[in-house]
XYZ file of C-alpha atoms in Angstrom:
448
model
C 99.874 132.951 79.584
C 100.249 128.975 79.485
C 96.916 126.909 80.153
C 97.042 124.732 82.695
C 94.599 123.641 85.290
C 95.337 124.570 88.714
C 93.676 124.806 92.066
C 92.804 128.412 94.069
C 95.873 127.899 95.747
C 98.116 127.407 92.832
C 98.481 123.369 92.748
C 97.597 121.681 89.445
C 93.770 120.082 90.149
C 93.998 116.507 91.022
C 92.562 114.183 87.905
C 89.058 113.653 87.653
C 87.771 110.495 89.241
C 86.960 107.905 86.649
C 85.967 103.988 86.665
C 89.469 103.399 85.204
C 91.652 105.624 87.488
C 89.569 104.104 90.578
C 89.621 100.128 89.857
C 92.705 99.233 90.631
C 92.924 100.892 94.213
C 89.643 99.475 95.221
C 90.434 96.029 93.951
C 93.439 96.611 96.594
C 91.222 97.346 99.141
C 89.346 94.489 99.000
C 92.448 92.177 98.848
C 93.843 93.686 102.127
C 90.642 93.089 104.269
C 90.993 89.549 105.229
C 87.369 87.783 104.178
C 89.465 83.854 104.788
C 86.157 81.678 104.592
C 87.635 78.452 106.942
C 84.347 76.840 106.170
C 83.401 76.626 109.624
C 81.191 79.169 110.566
C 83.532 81.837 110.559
C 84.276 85.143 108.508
C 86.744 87.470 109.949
C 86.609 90.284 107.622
C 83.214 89.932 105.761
C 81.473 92.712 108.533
C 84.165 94.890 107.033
C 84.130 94.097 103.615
C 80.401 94.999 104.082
C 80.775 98.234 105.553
C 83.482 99.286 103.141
C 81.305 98.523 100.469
C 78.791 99.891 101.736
C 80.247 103.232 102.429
C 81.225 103.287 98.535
C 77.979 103.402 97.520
C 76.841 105.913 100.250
C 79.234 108.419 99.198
C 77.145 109.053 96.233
C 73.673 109.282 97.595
C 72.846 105.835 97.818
C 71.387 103.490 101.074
C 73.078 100.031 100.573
C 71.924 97.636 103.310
C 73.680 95.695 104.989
C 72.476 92.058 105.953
C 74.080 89.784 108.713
C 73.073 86.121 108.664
C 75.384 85.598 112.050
C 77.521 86.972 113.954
C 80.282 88.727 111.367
C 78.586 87.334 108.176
C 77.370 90.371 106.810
C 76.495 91.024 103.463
C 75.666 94.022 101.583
C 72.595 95.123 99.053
C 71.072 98.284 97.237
C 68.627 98.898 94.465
C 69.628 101.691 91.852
C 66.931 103.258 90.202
C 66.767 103.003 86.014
C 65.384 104.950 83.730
C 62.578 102.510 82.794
C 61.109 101.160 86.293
C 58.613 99.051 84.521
C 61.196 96.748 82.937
C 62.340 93.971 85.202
C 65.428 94.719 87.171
C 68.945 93.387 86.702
C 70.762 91.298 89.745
C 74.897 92.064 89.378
C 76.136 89.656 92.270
C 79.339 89.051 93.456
C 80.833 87.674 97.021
C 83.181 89.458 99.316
C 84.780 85.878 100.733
C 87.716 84.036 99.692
C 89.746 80.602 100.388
C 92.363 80.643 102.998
C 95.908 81.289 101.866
C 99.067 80.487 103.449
C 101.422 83.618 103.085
C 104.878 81.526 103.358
C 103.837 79.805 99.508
C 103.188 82.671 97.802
C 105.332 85.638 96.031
C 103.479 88.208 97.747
C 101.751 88.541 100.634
C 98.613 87.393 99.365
C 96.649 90.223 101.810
C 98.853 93.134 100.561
C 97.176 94.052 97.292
C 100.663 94.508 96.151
C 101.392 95.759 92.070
C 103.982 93.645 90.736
C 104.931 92.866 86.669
C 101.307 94.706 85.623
C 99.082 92.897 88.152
C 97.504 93.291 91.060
C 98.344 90.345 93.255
C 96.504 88.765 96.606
C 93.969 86.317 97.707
C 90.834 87.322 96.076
C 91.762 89.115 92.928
C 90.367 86.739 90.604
C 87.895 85.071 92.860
C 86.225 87.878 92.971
C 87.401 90.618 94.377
C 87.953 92.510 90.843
C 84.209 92.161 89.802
C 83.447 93.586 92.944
C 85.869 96.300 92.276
C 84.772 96.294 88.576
C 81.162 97.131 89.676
C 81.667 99.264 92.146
C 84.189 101.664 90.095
C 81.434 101.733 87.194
C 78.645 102.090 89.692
C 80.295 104.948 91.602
C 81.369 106.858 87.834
C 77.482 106.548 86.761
C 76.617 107.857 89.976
C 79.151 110.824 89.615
C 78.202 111.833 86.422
C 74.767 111.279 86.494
C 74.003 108.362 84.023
C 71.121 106.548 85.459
C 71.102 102.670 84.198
C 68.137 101.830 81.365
C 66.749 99.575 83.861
C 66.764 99.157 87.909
C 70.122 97.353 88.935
C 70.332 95.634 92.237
C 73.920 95.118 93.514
C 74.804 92.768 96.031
C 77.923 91.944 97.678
C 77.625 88.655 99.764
C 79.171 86.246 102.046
C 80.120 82.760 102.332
C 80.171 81.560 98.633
C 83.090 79.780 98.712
C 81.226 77.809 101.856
C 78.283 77.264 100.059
C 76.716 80.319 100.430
C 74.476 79.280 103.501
C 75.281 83.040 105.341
C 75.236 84.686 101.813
C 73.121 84.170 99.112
C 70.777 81.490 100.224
C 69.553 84.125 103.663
C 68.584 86.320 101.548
C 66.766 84.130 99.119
C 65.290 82.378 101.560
C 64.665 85.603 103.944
C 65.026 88.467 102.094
C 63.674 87.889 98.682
C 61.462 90.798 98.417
C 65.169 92.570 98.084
C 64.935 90.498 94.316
C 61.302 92.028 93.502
C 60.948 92.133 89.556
C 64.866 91.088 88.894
C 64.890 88.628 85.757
C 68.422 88.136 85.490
C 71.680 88.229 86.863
C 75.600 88.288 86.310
C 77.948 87.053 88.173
C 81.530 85.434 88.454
C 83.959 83.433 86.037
C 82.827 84.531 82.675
C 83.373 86.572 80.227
C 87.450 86.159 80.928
C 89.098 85.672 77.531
C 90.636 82.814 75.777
C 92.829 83.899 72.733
C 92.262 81.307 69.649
C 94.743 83.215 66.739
C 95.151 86.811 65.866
C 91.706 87.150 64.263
C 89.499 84.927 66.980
C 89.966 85.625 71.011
C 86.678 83.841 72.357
C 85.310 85.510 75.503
C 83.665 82.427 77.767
C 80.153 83.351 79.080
C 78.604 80.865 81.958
C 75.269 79.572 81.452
C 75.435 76.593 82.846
C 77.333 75.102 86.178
C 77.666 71.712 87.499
C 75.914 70.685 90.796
C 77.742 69.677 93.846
C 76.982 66.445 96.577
C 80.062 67.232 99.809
C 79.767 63.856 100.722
C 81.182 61.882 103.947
C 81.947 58.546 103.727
C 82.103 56.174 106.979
C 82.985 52.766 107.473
C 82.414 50.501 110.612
C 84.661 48.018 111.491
C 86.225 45.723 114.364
C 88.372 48.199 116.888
C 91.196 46.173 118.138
C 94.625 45.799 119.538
C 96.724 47.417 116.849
C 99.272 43.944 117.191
C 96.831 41.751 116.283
C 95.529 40.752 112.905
C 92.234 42.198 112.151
C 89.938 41.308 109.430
C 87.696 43.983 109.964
C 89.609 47.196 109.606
C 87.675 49.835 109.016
C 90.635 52.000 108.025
C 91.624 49.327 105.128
C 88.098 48.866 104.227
C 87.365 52.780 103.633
C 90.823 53.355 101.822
C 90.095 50.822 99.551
C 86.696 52.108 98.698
C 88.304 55.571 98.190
C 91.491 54.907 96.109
C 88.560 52.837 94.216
C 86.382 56.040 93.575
C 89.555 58.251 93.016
C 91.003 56.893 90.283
C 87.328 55.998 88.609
C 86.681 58.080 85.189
C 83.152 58.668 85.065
C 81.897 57.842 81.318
C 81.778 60.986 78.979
C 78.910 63.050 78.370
C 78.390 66.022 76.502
C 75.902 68.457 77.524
C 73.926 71.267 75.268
C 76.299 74.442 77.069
C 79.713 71.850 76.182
C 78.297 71.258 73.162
C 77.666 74.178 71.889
C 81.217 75.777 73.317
C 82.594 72.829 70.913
C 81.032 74.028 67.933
C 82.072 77.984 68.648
C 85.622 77.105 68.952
C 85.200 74.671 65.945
C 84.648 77.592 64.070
C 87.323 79.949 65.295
C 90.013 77.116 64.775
C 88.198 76.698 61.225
C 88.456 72.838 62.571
C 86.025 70.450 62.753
C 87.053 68.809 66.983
C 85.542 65.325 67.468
C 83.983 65.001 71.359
C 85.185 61.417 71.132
C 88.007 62.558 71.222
C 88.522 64.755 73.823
C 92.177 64.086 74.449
C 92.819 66.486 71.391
C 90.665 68.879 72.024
C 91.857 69.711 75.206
C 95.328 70.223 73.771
C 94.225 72.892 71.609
C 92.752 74.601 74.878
C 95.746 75.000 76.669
C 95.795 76.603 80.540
C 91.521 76.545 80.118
C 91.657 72.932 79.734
C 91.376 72.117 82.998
C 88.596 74.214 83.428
C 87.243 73.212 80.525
C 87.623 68.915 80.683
C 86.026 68.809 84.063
C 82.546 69.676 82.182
C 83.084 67.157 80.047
C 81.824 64.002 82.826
C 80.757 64.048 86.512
C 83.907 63.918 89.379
C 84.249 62.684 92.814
C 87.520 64.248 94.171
C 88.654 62.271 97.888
C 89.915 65.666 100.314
C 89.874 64.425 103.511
C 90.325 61.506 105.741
C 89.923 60.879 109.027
C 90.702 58.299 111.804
C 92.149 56.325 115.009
C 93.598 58.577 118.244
C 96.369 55.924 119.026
C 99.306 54.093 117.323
C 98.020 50.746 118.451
C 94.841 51.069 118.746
C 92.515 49.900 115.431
C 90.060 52.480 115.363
C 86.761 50.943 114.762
C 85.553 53.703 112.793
C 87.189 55.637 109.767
C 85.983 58.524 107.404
C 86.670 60.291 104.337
C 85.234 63.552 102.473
C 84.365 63.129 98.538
C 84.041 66.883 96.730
C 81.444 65.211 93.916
C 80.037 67.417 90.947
C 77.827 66.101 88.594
C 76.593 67.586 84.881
C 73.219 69.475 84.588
C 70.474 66.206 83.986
C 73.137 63.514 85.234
C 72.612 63.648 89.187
C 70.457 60.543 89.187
C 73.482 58.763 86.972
C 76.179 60.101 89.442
C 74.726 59.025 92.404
C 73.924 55.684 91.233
C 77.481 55.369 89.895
C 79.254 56.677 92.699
C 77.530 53.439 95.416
C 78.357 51.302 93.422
C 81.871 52.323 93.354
C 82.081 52.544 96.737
C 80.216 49.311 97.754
C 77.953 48.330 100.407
C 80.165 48.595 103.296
C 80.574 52.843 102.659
C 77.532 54.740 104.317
C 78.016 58.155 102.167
C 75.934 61.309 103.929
C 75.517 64.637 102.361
C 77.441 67.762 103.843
C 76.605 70.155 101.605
C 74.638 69.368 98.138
C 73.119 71.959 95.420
C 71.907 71.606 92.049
C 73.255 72.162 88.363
C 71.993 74.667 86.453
C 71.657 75.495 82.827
C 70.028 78.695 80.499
C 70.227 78.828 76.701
C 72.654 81.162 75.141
C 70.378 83.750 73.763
C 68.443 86.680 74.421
C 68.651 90.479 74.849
C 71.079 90.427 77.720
C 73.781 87.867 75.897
C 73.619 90.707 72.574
C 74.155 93.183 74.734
C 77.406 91.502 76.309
C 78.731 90.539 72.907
C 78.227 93.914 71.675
C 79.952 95.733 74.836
C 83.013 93.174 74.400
C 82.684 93.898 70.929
C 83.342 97.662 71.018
C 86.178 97.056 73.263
C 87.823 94.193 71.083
C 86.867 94.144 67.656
C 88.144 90.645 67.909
C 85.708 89.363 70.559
C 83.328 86.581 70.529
C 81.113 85.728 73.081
C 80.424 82.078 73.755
C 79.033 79.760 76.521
C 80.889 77.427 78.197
C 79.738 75.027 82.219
C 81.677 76.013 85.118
C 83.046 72.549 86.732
C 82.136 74.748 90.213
C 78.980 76.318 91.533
C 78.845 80.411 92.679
C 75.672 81.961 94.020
C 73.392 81.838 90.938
C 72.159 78.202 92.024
C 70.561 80.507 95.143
C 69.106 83.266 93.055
C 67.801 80.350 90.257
C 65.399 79.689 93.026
C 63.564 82.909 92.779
C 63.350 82.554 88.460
C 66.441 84.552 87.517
C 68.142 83.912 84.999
C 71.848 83.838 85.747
C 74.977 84.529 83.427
C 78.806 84.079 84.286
C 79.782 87.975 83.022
C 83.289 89.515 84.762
C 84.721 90.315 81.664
C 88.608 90.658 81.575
C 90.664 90.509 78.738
C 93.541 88.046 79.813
C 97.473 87.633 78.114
C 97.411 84.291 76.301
C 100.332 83.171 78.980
C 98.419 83.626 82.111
C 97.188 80.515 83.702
C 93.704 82.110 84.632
C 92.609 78.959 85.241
C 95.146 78.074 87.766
C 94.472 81.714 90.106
C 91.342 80.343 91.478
C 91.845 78.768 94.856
C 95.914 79.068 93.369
C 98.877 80.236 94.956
C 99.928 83.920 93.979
C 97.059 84.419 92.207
C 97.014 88.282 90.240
C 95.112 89.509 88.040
C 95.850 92.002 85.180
C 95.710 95.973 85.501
C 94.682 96.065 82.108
C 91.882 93.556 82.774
C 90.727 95.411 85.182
C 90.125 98.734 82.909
C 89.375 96.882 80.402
C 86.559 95.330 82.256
C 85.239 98.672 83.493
C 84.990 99.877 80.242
C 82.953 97.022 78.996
C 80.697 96.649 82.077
C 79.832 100.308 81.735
C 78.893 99.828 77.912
C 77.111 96.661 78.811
C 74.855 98.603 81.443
C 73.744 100.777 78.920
C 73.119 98.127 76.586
C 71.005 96.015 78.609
């Protein structure tokens, strides 16, 4: 008689369940429920996103809560017991919201969670809807087999990051920090992606430090008028002036400890000595992480919007702009300073939205143990730190002493513009990098 395994009534046993076979669905899931943060208030899908996550984690025993700031902005946390409850706890965070996307530029319907050319495609899947997948596959495997974590873990699945994190991450800092009892530190979003230097070197980028943001508006009083007339006083000349001024400015260079440091790693792998003077090279040898990479390297003021009159020939005698401005951890003082005087004393510049840099030292128990799970994965690996030009949810949870990490590991093909899938059209994200992130997120648990 041939071995095989079947069911009672005769059908071969479905597979068992594993981190791996579970992923990639999940990660679809995710994709198809619409979390489009507009950056207004509103967050169709984040209720849902809550509940669904919430009801993976249930299935196995566990009582996630769920947390809603306002109407619809719902976010969801839990606590998982370790084996060692007198060790402080570990945070894994990751947000459920993404950017709008407009379906007519994109390959794919970027709400379909369609498989296409080994990826799994959609708004979300890099930004970062497969670490939420990624911990919630591992989570739900430890839970099915039993494998407690060596110390408590507290997952949490949050809104509104990509507004600021107002609804998400800052309520429950500010509300609900006893949630964050005894947690010392924390992984999150964009890190531990690889970058492949030569067949013996791929260099897996850790965050520890991010730049701080200023969302800045701009106004400009001037003379309203007849729009035949000459006018002297235009506001709408004045304040375009002022902001082709500050968009084509290069802020001076400055290299940080966390740039610095990412230098002198990759220096090593490229068994080349790269001068921060000059930058220009450097950056060549980087390839698609460049940009991400040489915006890190000096503070930014980005023009987005503008913003006046209500008739053809009428001179409007107000006009307005919004600056996206991110400065270097320890240059804020510099930036602002920098940024008036590029503007000039007829601009009146008012925060919308402002948050700090942040910066941790790339050492420690937990950074071993992430170097050591990439390690066993790719005997090729090597962890190193590197500044996010952004901000994610760690400059919330700094605020109650955590220590926060950039840690989604993927291993990436060399010719994948990783870079360019955040905020992107048709951004994807590997299959492989998904398993292969599993795999290394479950070894780092147990290591840390």
């Amino acid at each position: 008689m041939s071995e095989r395994s079947e069911s009672t009534t005769g059908r071969a046993a479905a597979p068992k369940a594993t981190a791996e076979s579970e992923v990639v669905e999940i990660c679809r899931d995710l994709i198809r429920i619409d979390t489009s943060n507009y950056g207004d208030g509103s967050g169709p899908g984040e209720r849902k996103a809550a509940e669904y996550v919430a009801e993976q984690l249930a299935e196995f025993g566990l009582e996630p809560q769920i947390f809603e700031s306002a109407k619809g902005r719902a976010s969801t946390v839990v606590r998982i017991e370790g084996e060692d409850r007198s060790r402080p706890g570990l945070l894994i965070h990751g947000h459920t919201d993404v950017v709008p996307a407009n379906a007519a530029d994109w390959t794919y319907d970027p709400f379909a969670g369609e498989i296409a050319d080994g990826c799994v495609w959609g708004r979300g899947a890099v930004d970062m809807k497969d670490m939420d997948a990624m911990t919630l596959a591992v989570v739900r495997d430890r839970l099915r087999t039993g494998r407690k974590p060596p110390r408590d873990l507290v997952l949490a699945f949050l809104a509104d990051e990509e507004a600021g994190g107002t609804y998400g991450a800052r309520f429950l800092v500010d509300r609900h920090p006893g949630l964050f009892e005894g947690v010392t530190e924390a992984i999150g979003e964009v890190g531990g992606f690889s970058f492949t230097v030569n067949d013996r070197a791929r260099l897996y980028l850790i965050e520890t430090a991010e730049k701080g943001m200023h969302w800045m508006r701009l106004t400009v009083e001037g003379r309203a008028g007849h729009g035949s007339m000459e006018n002297d006083d235009n506001a709408i000349t004045e304040l375009c002036e002022a902001v082709a001024r500050l968009g084509r400015h290069q802020f001076p260079l400055r290299i940080t400890k966390t740039v610095r440091a990412f230098l002198d790693e990759l220096s090593d792998a490229l068994g080349v000595e790269l001068d921060p003077e000059n930058m220009d090279e450097t950056l060549r040898v980087l390839g698609g992480i460049a940009k991400m990479i040489g915006t890190t390297l000096r503070n930014t003021a980005q023009p987005t919007m503008l913003g006046a009159g209500y008739k053809v020939n009428v001179i409007p005698g107000q006009a307005t702009a919004h600056v996206d401005g991110r400065f270097l951890p320890g240059y804020e003082e510099e930036f602002l300073a920098e940024l008036d005087s590029v503007l000039g004393p007829r601009v009146k510049r008012e925060s919308v939205h402002s948050d700090k840099a942040i910066e941790t030292s790339f050492d420690g128990a937990l950074v071993e143990a992430m170097q050591t799970a990439l390690r066993a994965e790719d005997p090729i690996a090597r962890a190193v730190p590197y500044c996010l030009s952004g901000g994610t949810d760690a400059k919330s949870f700094q605020d109650l002493g955590i220590r926060c990490f950039g840690f989604a590991p993927l291993q990436l093909p060399p010719e994948l513009d990783f870079a360019g899938m955040f905020h992107g059209v048709d951004e994807r994200v590997p299959v492989a990098g998904l398993e292969f992130g599993v795999r290394v997120l479950d070894r780092f648990i147990d290591a840390c």
